[in-house]
């Protein structure tokens, strides 16, 4: 009988403890969500910000033109798994970057091309890379 009571008390204690943990996790999740909502509002790119890849479909190893426009901001960088060698180019005006990159992903597919606007967030487009060119 003693083992049964001890086990029952332990189960009640654990249930109370886990309820506290669940409540604490719920409060933490709510705070995290609120922080993310606030960050999303701050990081939303300005209307008119965009990144353009031309052509938007290319064979592997082809050179593509990449342009980024960050409205009222600076282009901080352009990134994509399609461009393991990076993007070469230069700022040609306030918030305007022009460059080129070689589409050389490990496997063909469709890839995000992201331009980071320094203070206003990220803009994204897609590049489709076909099999070996």
Short mmCIF file of N, CA, C and O in Angstrom, two decimals:
data_model
loop_
_atom_site.label_atom_id
_atom_site.label_comp_id
_atom_site.label_asym_id
_atom_site.label_seq_id
_atom_site.Cartn_x
_atom_site.Cartn_y
_atom_site.Cartn_z
N UNK A 1 0.81 -1.19 0.00
CA UNK A 1 0.00 0.00 0.00
C UNK A 1 0.86 1.26 0.00
O UNK A 1 0.52 2.23 -0.66
N UNK A 2 1.98 1.19 0.70
CA UNK A 2 2.87 2.35 0.76
C UNK A 2 3.39 2.73 -0.61
O UNK A 2 3.45 3.90 -0.96
N UNK A 3 3.78 1.76 -1.44
CA UNK A 3 4.28 2.04 -2.79
C UNK A 3 3.19 2.69 -3.63
O UNK A 3 3.46 3.59 -4.40
N UNK A 4 1.98 2.24 -3.50
CA UNK A 4 0.86 2.78 -4.27
C UNK A 4 0.63 4.24 -3.91
O UNK A 4 0.47 5.09 -4.79
N UNK A 5 0.65 4.57 -2.63
CA UNK A 5 0.45 5.96 -2.20
C UNK A 5 1.61 6.83 -2.67
O UNK A 5 1.42 7.91 -3.19
N UNK A 6 2.84 6.34 -2.51
CA UNK A 6 4.00 7.09 -2.96
C UNK A 6 3.92 7.35 -4.45
O UNK A 6 4.15 8.46 -4.92
N UNK A 7 3.55 6.34 -5.22
CA UNK A 7 3.42 6.50 -6.67
C UNK A 7 2.33 7.48 -7.02
O UNK A 7 2.48 8.31 -7.91
N UNK A 8 1.21 7.44 -6.31
CA UNK A 8 0.11 8.37 -6.57
C UNK A 8 0.52 9.79 -6.24
O UNK A 8 0.22 10.73 -6.98
N UNK A 9 1.22 9.99 -5.10
CA UNK A 9 1.68 11.33 -4.75
C UNK A 9 2.68 11.86 -5.77
O UNK A 9 2.65 13.03 -6.13
N UNK A 10 3.55 11.00 -6.23
CA UNK A 10 4.52 11.42 -7.25
C UNK A 10 3.80 11.83 -8.53
O UNK A 10 4.15 12.82 -9.16
N UNK A 11 2.77 11.08 -8.90
CA UNK A 11 2.02 11.41 -10.12
C UNK A 11 1.32 12.75 -9.97
O UNK A 11 1.32 13.57 -10.89
N UNK A 12 0.74 13.02 -8.79
CA UNK A 12 0.07 14.30 -8.55
C UNK A 12 1.10 15.43 -8.60
O UNK A 12 0.88 16.48 -9.20
N UNK A 13 2.26 15.23 -7.97
CA UNK A 13 3.31 16.25 -7.96
C UNK A 13 3.80 16.53 -9.37
O UNK A 13 3.97 17.68 -9.76
N UNK A 14 4.02 15.48 -10.15
CA UNK A 14 4.46 15.66 -11.53
C UNK A 14 3.41 16.37 -12.37
O UNK A 14 3.72 17.22 -13.19
N UNK A 15 2.15 16.03 -12.15
CA UNK A 15 1.07 16.69 -12.90
C UNK A 15 1.07 18.17 -12.60
O UNK A 15 0.94 19.01 -13.49
N UNK A 16 1.23 18.53 -11.32
CA UNK A 16 1.28 19.95 -10.94
C UNK A 16 2.48 20.63 -11.55
O UNK A 16 2.40 21.74 -12.06
N UNK A 17 3.63 19.98 -11.51
CA UNK A 17 4.86 20.53 -12.07
C UNK A 17 4.74 20.70 -13.57
O UNK A 17 5.06 21.74 -14.12
N UNK A 18 4.22 19.68 -14.26
CA UNK A 18 4.12 19.77 -15.71
C UNK A 18 3.12 20.84 -16.11
O UNK A 18 3.29 21.52 -17.11
N UNK A 19 2.07 21.05 -15.29
CA UNK A 19 1.12 22.14 -15.57
C UNK A 19 1.82 23.48 -15.51
O UNK A 19 1.58 24.36 -16.33
N UNK A 20 2.71 23.64 -14.52
CA UNK A 20 3.47 24.89 -14.42
C UNK A 20 4.40 25.08 -15.60
O UNK A 20 4.56 26.18 -16.12
N UNK A 21 5.03 23.99 -16.03
CA UNK A 21 5.93 24.04 -17.19
C UNK A 21 5.16 24.38 -18.44
O UNK A 21 5.57 25.22 -19.25
N UNK A 22 3.98 23.77 -18.62
CA UNK A 22 3.15 24.06 -19.79
C UNK A 22 2.75 25.53 -19.79
O UNK A 22 2.81 26.21 -20.80
N UNK A 23 2.35 26.05 -18.63
CA UNK A 23 1.95 27.46 -18.54
C UNK A 23 3.13 28.37 -18.85
O UNK A 23 2.99 29.36 -19.56
N UNK A 24 4.31 28.03 -18.32
CA UNK A 24 5.51 28.84 -18.59
C UNK A 24 5.86 28.80 -20.07
O UNK A 24 6.21 29.82 -20.66
N UNK A 25 5.76 27.61 -20.69
CA UNK A 25 6.04 27.50 -22.13
C UNK A 25 5.05 28.31 -22.95
O UNK A 25 5.42 28.95 -23.93
N UNK A 26 3.79 28.28 -22.56
CA UNK A 26 2.76 29.05 -23.28
C UNK A 26 3.07 30.54 -23.21
O UNK A 26 2.96 31.26 -24.20
N UNK A 27 3.47 31.02 -22.03
CA UNK A 27 3.80 32.44 -21.87
C UNK A 27 5.02 32.80 -22.70
O UNK A 27 5.06 33.84 -23.36
N UNK A 28 6.03 31.94 -22.71
CA UNK A 28 7.23 32.18 -23.51
C UNK A 28 6.89 32.20 -25.00
O UNK A 28 7.34 33.07 -25.74
N UNK A 29 6.08 31.24 -25.45
CA UNK A 29 5.69 31.20 -26.86
C UNK A 29 4.93 32.45 -27.26
O UNK A 29 5.14 32.99 -28.34
N UNK A 30 4.04 32.93 -26.40
CA UNK A 30 3.27 34.14 -26.70
C UNK A 30 4.21 35.34 -26.81
O UNK A 30 4.08 36.16 -27.72
N UNK A 31 5.19 35.43 -25.91
CA UNK A 31 6.15 36.54 -25.96
C UNK A 31 7.00 36.46 -27.22
O UNK A 31 7.27 37.48 -27.87
N UNK A 32 7.43 35.25 -27.61
CA UNK A 32 8.21 35.07 -28.83
C UNK A 32 7.41 35.48 -30.05
O UNK A 32 7.91 36.14 -30.95
N UNK A 33 6.13 35.08 -30.10
CA UNK A 33 5.27 35.43 -31.22
C UNK A 33 5.11 36.93 -31.33
O UNK A 33 5.18 37.50 -32.41
N UNK A 34 4.91 37.59 -30.19
CA UNK A 34 4.76 39.03 -30.19
C UNK A 34 6.03 39.71 -30.69
O UNK A 34 5.98 40.65 -31.47
N UNK A 35 7.19 39.21 -30.27
CA UNK A 35 8.46 39.78 -30.72
C UNK A 35 8.62 39.59 -32.21
O UNK A 35 9.06 40.48 -32.93
N UNK A 36 8.27 38.40 -32.72
CA UNK A 36 8.39 38.14 -34.15
C UNK A 36 7.43 39.02 -34.95
O UNK A 36 7.78 39.53 -36.00
N UNK A 37 6.21 39.22 -34.44
CA UNK A 37 5.26 40.09 -35.13
C UNK A 37 5.83 41.50 -35.23
O UNK A 37 5.74 42.15 -36.25
N UNK A 38 6.42 42.01 -34.15
CA UNK A 38 7.02 43.34 -34.16
C UNK A 38 8.18 43.42 -35.12
O UNK A 38 8.34 44.38 -35.86
N UNK A 39 9.03 42.38 -35.16
CA UNK A 39 10.17 42.36 -36.06
C UNK A 39 9.71 42.31 -37.50
O UNK A 39 10.27 42.98 -38.35
N UNK A 40 8.67 41.53 -37.79
CA UNK A 40 8.17 41.43 -39.16
C UNK A 40 7.71 42.79 -39.65
O UNK A 40 7.94 43.15 -40.80
N UNK A 41 7.09 43.57 -38.78
CA UNK A 41 6.63 44.90 -39.18
C UNK A 41 7.82 45.80 -39.48
O UNK A 41 7.80 46.59 -40.41
N UNK A 42 8.89 45.70 -38.70
CA UNK A 42 10.07 46.53 -38.91
C UNK A 42 10.85 46.06 -40.13
O UNK A 42 11.37 46.86 -40.89
N UNK A 43 10.95 44.74 -40.35
CA UNK A 43 11.76 44.19 -41.42
C UNK A 43 11.04 44.11 -42.76
O UNK A 43 11.61 43.63 -43.72
N UNK A 44 9.80 44.54 -42.85
CA UNK A 44 9.08 44.46 -44.11
C UNK A 44 9.73 45.40 -45.12
O UNK A 44 9.94 46.57 -44.83
N UNK A 45 10.09 44.89 -46.30
CA UNK A 45 10.72 45.75 -47.29
C UNK A 45 9.77 46.84 -47.76
O UNK A 45 8.56 46.65 -47.80
N UNK A 46 10.32 47.98 -48.10
CA UNK A 46 9.52 49.10 -48.59
C UNK A 46 8.93 48.75 -49.95
O UNK A 46 9.55 48.04 -50.74
N UNK A 47 7.73 49.26 -50.24
CA UNK A 47 7.16 49.06 -51.58
C UNK A 47 8.15 49.61 -52.61
O UNK A 47 8.76 50.64 -52.39
N UNK A 48 8.31 48.91 -53.68
CA UNK A 48 9.28 49.32 -54.70
C UNK A 48 10.61 48.59 -54.57
O UNK A 48 11.41 48.60 -55.49
N UNK A 49 10.87 47.97 -53.41
CA UNK A 49 12.09 47.17 -53.26
C UNK A 49 11.88 45.85 -53.97
O UNK A 49 10.81 45.25 -53.90
N UNK A 50 12.92 45.39 -54.67
CA UNK A 50 12.80 44.13 -55.41
C UNK A 50 14.19 43.64 -55.82
O UNK A 50 15.15 44.40 -55.83
N UNK A 51 14.24 42.37 -56.19
CA UNK A 51 15.43 41.79 -56.79
C UNK A 51 14.98 41.14 -58.09
O UNK A 51 13.92 40.52 -58.15
N UNK A 52 15.79 41.31 -59.14
CA UNK A 52 15.45 40.82 -60.47
C UNK A 52 16.61 39.99 -60.99
O UNK A 52 17.77 40.43 -60.93
N UNK A 53 16.31 38.79 -61.51
CA UNK A 53 17.32 37.93 -62.14
C UNK A 53 16.91 37.76 -63.59
O UNK A 53 15.77 37.44 -63.90
N UNK A 54 17.87 38.00 -64.49
CA UNK A 54 17.57 37.91 -65.93
C UNK A 54 18.64 37.11 -66.64
O UNK A 54 19.83 37.45 -66.52
N UNK A 55 18.26 36.06 -67.34
CA UNK A 55 16.93 35.49 -67.41
C UNK A 55 16.57 34.78 -66.09
O UNK A 55 17.45 34.46 -65.30
N UNK A 56 15.27 34.52 -65.89
CA UNK A 56 14.85 33.86 -64.65
C UNK A 56 14.86 32.34 -64.76
O UNK A 56 14.62 31.64 -63.79
N UNK A 57 15.18 31.84 -65.97
CA UNK A 57 15.42 30.42 -66.20
C UNK A 57 16.70 30.32 -67.01
O UNK A 57 16.83 30.97 -68.05
N UNK A 58 17.65 29.53 -66.53
CA UNK A 58 18.94 29.44 -67.20
C UNK A 58 19.53 28.05 -67.03
O UNK A 58 19.26 27.37 -66.04
N UNK A 59 20.36 27.63 -68.01
CA UNK A 59 21.05 26.35 -67.83
C UNK A 59 22.15 26.50 -66.78
O UNK A 59 22.64 27.61 -66.53
N UNK A 60 22.50 25.39 -66.20
CA UNK A 60 23.59 25.39 -65.22
C UNK A 60 24.86 25.92 -65.89
O UNK A 60 25.09 25.67 -67.07
N UNK A 61 25.64 26.67 -65.18
CA UNK A 61 26.89 27.32 -65.61
C UNK A 61 26.67 28.58 -66.44
O UNK A 61 27.63 29.19 -66.89
N UNK A 62 25.43 29.00 -66.64
CA UNK A 62 25.16 30.23 -67.38
C UNK A 62 25.38 31.43 -66.45
O UNK A 62 25.20 31.35 -65.24
N UNK A 63 25.76 32.55 -67.05
CA UNK A 63 25.87 33.80 -66.31
C UNK A 63 24.55 34.53 -66.41
O UNK A 63 23.98 34.66 -67.49
N UNK A 64 24.05 34.99 -65.26
CA UNK A 64 22.79 35.73 -65.23
C UNK A 64 23.04 37.12 -64.66
O UNK A 64 23.98 37.34 -63.89
N UNK A 65 22.19 38.06 -65.06
CA UNK A 65 22.26 39.42 -64.54
C UNK A 65 21.40 39.49 -63.28
O UNK A 65 20.30 38.94 -63.25
N UNK A 66 21.91 40.16 -62.26
CA UNK A 66 21.19 40.30 -61.00
C UNK A 66 21.13 41.79 -60.65
O UNK A 66 22.16 42.46 -60.64
N UNK A 67 19.92 42.28 -60.41
CA UNK A 67 19.73 43.67 -59.98
C UNK A 67 18.90 43.69 -58.72
O UNK A 67 17.93 42.93 -58.59
N UNK A 68 19.27 44.56 -57.80
CA UNK A 68 18.50 44.73 -56.58
C UNK A 68 18.19 46.20 -56.38
O UNK A 68 19.04 47.06 -56.66
N UNK A 69 16.98 46.46 -55.95
CA UNK A 69 16.52 47.82 -55.67
C UNK A 69 15.96 47.84 -54.25
O UNK A 69 15.02 47.11 -53.96
N UNK A 70 16.55 48.64 -53.39
CA UNK A 70 16.06 48.79 -52.02
C UNK A 70 15.56 50.22 -51.87
O UNK A 70 16.37 51.16 -51.79
N UNK A 71 14.26 50.38 -51.87
CA UNK A 71 13.63 51.70 -51.78
C UNK A 71 14.01 52.38 -50.47
O UNK A 71 13.81 51.83 -49.40
N UNK A 72 14.60 53.56 -50.57
CA UNK A 72 15.00 54.36 -49.39
C UNK A 72 15.93 53.59 -48.46
O UNK A 72 15.84 53.72 -47.24
N UNK A 73 16.81 52.78 -49.01
CA UNK A 73 17.70 51.95 -48.20
C UNK A 73 18.93 51.59 -49.03
O UNK A 73 19.05 52.00 -50.19
N UNK A 74 19.82 50.80 -48.46
CA UNK A 74 21.01 50.32 -49.15
C UNK A 74 20.91 48.82 -49.39
O UNK A 74 20.37 48.10 -48.55
N UNK A 75 21.45 48.36 -50.51
CA UNK A 75 21.55 46.92 -50.76
C UNK A 75 22.76 46.43 -49.98
O UNK A 75 23.88 46.87 -50.22
N UNK A 76 22.52 45.53 -49.04
CA UNK A 76 23.61 45.04 -48.21
C UNK A 76 24.25 43.79 -48.79
O UNK A 76 25.42 43.52 -48.57
N UNK A 77 23.50 42.99 -49.56
CA UNK A 77 24.06 41.79 -50.16
C UNK A 77 23.00 41.02 -50.91
O UNK A 77 21.80 41.21 -50.72
N UNK A 78 23.47 40.15 -51.81
CA UNK A 78 22.58 39.28 -52.58
C UNK A 78 23.09 37.86 -52.38
O UNK A 78 24.28 37.60 -52.52
N UNK A 79 22.14 36.96 -52.07
CA UNK A 79 22.52 35.60 -51.73
C UNK A 79 21.60 34.59 -52.39
O UNK A 79 20.40 34.84 -52.54
N UNK A 80 22.17 33.44 -52.76
CA UNK A 80 21.38 32.32 -53.29
C UNK A 80 22.23 31.07 -53.30
O UNK A 80 23.44 31.13 -53.58
N UNK A 81 21.60 29.93 -53.05
CA UNK A 81 22.29 28.65 -53.19
C UNK A 81 22.62 28.38 -54.65
O UNK A 81 23.46 27.54 -54.95
N UNK A 82 21.97 29.09 -55.55
CA UNK A 82 22.26 28.93 -56.98
C UNK A 82 23.61 29.54 -57.35
O UNK A 82 24.17 29.21 -58.39
N UNK A 83 24.13 30.43 -56.49
CA UNK A 83 25.38 31.13 -56.79
C UNK A 83 26.44 30.84 -55.74
O UNK A 83 26.78 31.69 -54.92
N UNK A 84 27.01 29.62 -55.73
CA UNK A 84 28.00 29.31 -54.70
C UNK A 84 29.25 30.20 -54.80
O UNK A 84 29.94 30.40 -53.81
N UNK A 85 29.49 30.77 -55.97
CA UNK A 85 30.64 31.67 -56.14
C UNK A 85 30.32 33.11 -55.79
O UNK A 85 31.18 33.98 -55.87
N UNK A 86 29.08 33.37 -55.41
CA UNK A 86 28.68 34.72 -55.04
C UNK A 86 28.23 35.53 -56.24
O UNK A 86 28.17 35.05 -57.38
N UNK A 87 27.91 36.79 -55.97
CA UNK A 87 27.45 37.72 -56.99
C UNK A 87 28.46 38.85 -57.06
O UNK A 87 28.79 39.47 -56.06
N UNK A 88 28.96 39.11 -58.28
CA UNK A 88 29.90 40.21 -58.47
C UNK A 88 29.17 41.40 -59.07
O UNK A 88 28.31 41.23 -59.93
N UNK A 89 29.50 42.59 -58.61
CA UNK A 89 28.86 43.77 -59.17
C UNK A 89 29.19 44.99 -58.35
O UNK A 89 30.15 45.02 -57.59
N UNK A 90 28.33 46.03 -58.50
CA UNK A 90 28.59 47.27 -57.80
C UNK A 90 27.30 48.05 -57.58
O UNK A 90 26.31 47.83 -58.28
N UNK A 91 27.36 48.97 -56.63
CA UNK A 91 26.26 49.90 -56.40
C UNK A 91 26.30 50.90 -57.56
O UNK A 91 27.33 51.47 -57.85
N UNK A 92 25.17 51.11 -58.21
CA UNK A 92 25.13 52.07 -59.32
C UNK A 92 24.30 53.30 -58.97
O UNK A 92 24.10 54.18 -59.79
N UNK A 93 23.83 53.35 -57.77
CA UNK A 93 23.04 54.49 -57.29
C UNK A 93 22.51 54.16 -55.92
O UNK A 93 22.67 53.04 -55.44
N UNK A 94 21.86 55.12 -55.30
CA UNK A 94 21.31 54.86 -53.97
C UNK A 94 20.30 53.71 -54.01
O UNK A 94 19.33 53.75 -54.76
N UNK A 95 20.59 52.67 -53.26
CA UNK A 95 19.68 51.53 -53.19
C UNK A 95 19.58 50.72 -54.46
O UNK A 95 18.61 49.99 -54.66
N UNK A 96 20.57 50.82 -55.36
CA UNK A 96 20.51 50.09 -56.64
C UNK A 96 21.85 49.38 -56.87
O UNK A 96 22.89 50.00 -56.96
N UNK A 97 21.77 48.04 -56.97
CA UNK A 97 22.95 47.20 -57.21
C UNK A 97 22.76 46.48 -58.53
O UNK A 97 21.68 45.98 -58.83
N UNK A 98 23.81 46.43 -59.34
CA UNK A 98 23.82 45.64 -60.58
C UNK A 98 25.01 44.70 -60.54
O UNK A 98 26.11 45.11 -60.16
N UNK A 99 24.79 43.46 -60.97
CA UNK A 99 25.88 42.51 -61.00
C UNK A 99 25.55 41.29 -61.83
O UNK A 99 24.50 41.22 -62.49
N UNK A 100 26.47 40.34 -61.80
CA UNK A 100 26.27 39.07 -62.50
C UNK A 100 26.69 37.94 -61.58
O UNK A 100 27.45 38.14 -60.62
N UNK A 101 26.19 36.76 -61.90
CA UNK A 101 26.55 35.57 -61.14
C UNK A 101 26.45 34.36 -62.06
O UNK A 101 25.70 34.37 -63.04
N UNK A 102 27.22 33.34 -61.75
CA UNK A 102 27.16 32.09 -62.49
C UNK A 102 26.24 31.13 -61.76
O UNK A 102 26.42 30.86 -60.57
N UNK A 103 25.22 30.65 -62.46
CA UNK A 103 24.28 29.68 -61.89
C UNK A 103 24.96 28.33 -61.84
O UNK A 103 25.06 27.64 -62.85
N UNK A 104 25.45 27.97 -60.67
CA UNK A 104 26.21 26.73 -60.52
C UNK A 104 25.84 25.98 -59.24
O UNK A 104 26.69 25.69 -58.41
N UNK A 105 24.53 25.69 -59.08
CA UNK A 105 24.15 24.93 -57.88
C UNK A 105 24.60 23.48 -58.01
O UNK A 105 24.93 23.02 -59.10
N UNK A 106 24.59 22.78 -56.89
CA UNK A 106 24.97 21.37 -56.89
C UNK A 106 24.05 20.55 -57.79
O UNK A 106 24.49 19.64 -58.48
N UNK A 107 22.74 20.88 -57.77
CA UNK A 107 21.75 20.16 -58.57
C UNK A 107 20.82 21.19 -59.21
O UNK A 107 20.56 22.24 -58.63
N UNK A 108 20.28 20.89 -60.40
CA UNK A 108 19.30 21.78 -61.01
C UNK A 108 18.08 21.92 -60.11
O UNK A 108 17.81 21.08 -59.26
N UNK A 109 17.33 23.00 -60.30
CA UNK A 109 16.11 23.21 -59.52
C UNK A 109 15.73 24.68 -59.51
O UNK A 109 16.29 25.48 -60.25
N UNK A 110 14.80 25.02 -58.64
CA UNK A 110 14.36 26.40 -58.49
C UNK A 110 14.90 26.92 -57.16
O UNK A 110 14.76 26.27 -56.12
N UNK A 111 15.52 28.08 -57.21
CA UNK A 111 16.22 28.63 -56.05
C UNK A 111 15.74 30.04 -55.73
O UNK A 111 15.43 30.82 -56.62
N UNK A 112 15.70 30.35 -54.44
CA UNK A 112 15.43 31.72 -54.00
C UNK A 112 16.68 32.56 -54.25
O UNK A 112 17.80 32.09 -54.03
N UNK A 113 16.48 33.77 -54.71
CA UNK A 113 17.55 34.76 -54.80
C UNK A 113 17.09 35.90 -53.90
O UNK A 113 16.02 36.49 -54.13
N UNK A 114 17.87 36.20 -52.87
CA UNK A 114 17.47 37.19 -51.87
C UNK A 114 18.41 38.38 -51.90
O UNK A 114 19.63 38.23 -51.98
N UNK A 115 17.82 39.57 -51.82
CA UNK A 115 18.59 40.79 -51.65
C UNK A 115 18.26 41.32 -50.26
O UNK A 115 17.09 41.47 -49.91
N UNK A 116 19.28 41.58 -49.48
CA UNK A 116 19.09 42.14 -48.15
C UNK A 116 19.16 43.66 -48.23
O UNK A 116 20.18 44.22 -48.62
N UNK A 117 18.05 44.29 -47.90
CA UNK A 117 18.02 45.74 -47.77
C UNK A 117 18.43 46.03 -46.33
O UNK A 117 17.84 45.50 -45.40
N UNK A 118 19.46 46.84 -46.17
CA UNK A 118 20.13 47.01 -44.88
C UNK A 118 19.19 47.23 -43.70
O UNK A 118 19.33 46.60 -42.67
N UNK A 119 18.23 48.11 -43.84
CA UNK A 119 17.37 48.47 -42.70
C UNK A 119 15.93 48.03 -42.86
O UNK A 119 15.16 48.12 -41.90
N UNK A 120 15.53 47.58 -44.04
CA UNK A 120 14.10 47.33 -44.26
C UNK A 120 13.75 45.89 -44.57
O UNK A 120 12.59 45.59 -44.82
N UNK A 121 14.69 44.97 -44.60
CA UNK A 121 14.34 43.57 -44.78
C UNK A 121 14.88 42.95 -46.05
O UNK A 121 15.79 43.48 -46.68
N UNK A 122 14.29 41.84 -46.41
CA UNK A 122 14.76 41.03 -47.53
C UNK A 122 13.70 40.96 -48.61
O UNK A 122 12.52 40.81 -48.31
N UNK A 123 14.14 41.07 -49.86
CA UNK A 123 13.25 40.85 -51.00
C UNK A 123 13.75 39.60 -51.73
O UNK A 123 14.94 39.31 -51.73
N UNK A 124 12.82 38.86 -52.31
CA UNK A 124 13.16 37.56 -52.88
C UNK A 124 12.52 37.39 -54.25
O UNK A 124 11.42 37.88 -54.50
N UNK A 125 13.24 36.69 -55.12
CA UNK A 125 12.68 36.23 -56.38
C UNK A 125 13.15 34.79 -56.58
O UNK A 125 13.87 34.24 -55.74
N UNK A 126 12.77 34.19 -57.68
CA UNK A 126 13.15 32.80 -57.98
C UNK A 126 14.01 32.73 -59.23
O UNK A 126 13.85 33.52 -60.16
N UNK A 127 14.93 31.79 -59.24
CA UNK A 127 15.72 31.46 -60.42
C UNK A 127 15.60 29.96 -60.65
O UNK A 127 15.84 29.17 -59.73
N UNK A 128 15.22 29.59 -61.85
CA UNK A 128 15.14 28.17 -62.21
C UNK A 128 16.40 27.81 -62.98
O UNK A 128 16.71 28.43 -64.01
N UNK A 129 17.13 26.83 -62.45
CA UNK A 129 18.37 26.38 -63.09
C UNK A 129 18.11 25.00 -63.69
O UNK A 129 17.71 24.07 -62.99
N UNK A 130 18.34 24.91 -65.01
CA UNK A 130 18.13 23.66 -65.74
C UNK A 130 19.40 22.81 -65.66
O UNK A 130 20.43 23.26 -65.16
N UNK A 131 19.34 21.62 -66.21
CA UNK A 131 20.50 20.72 -66.23
C UNK A 131 21.70 21.36 -66.91
O UNK A 131 21.64 22.47 -67.41
N UNK A 132 22.83 20.66 -66.92
CA UNK A 132 24.08 21.19 -67.48
C UNK A 132 23.84 21.84 -68.82
O UNK A 132 23.16 21.31 -69.69
N UNK A 133 24.43 23.04 -68.97
CA UNK A 133 24.28 23.83 -70.20
C UNK A 133 25.27 23.47 -71.25
O UNK A 133 26.11 22.66 -71.17
#
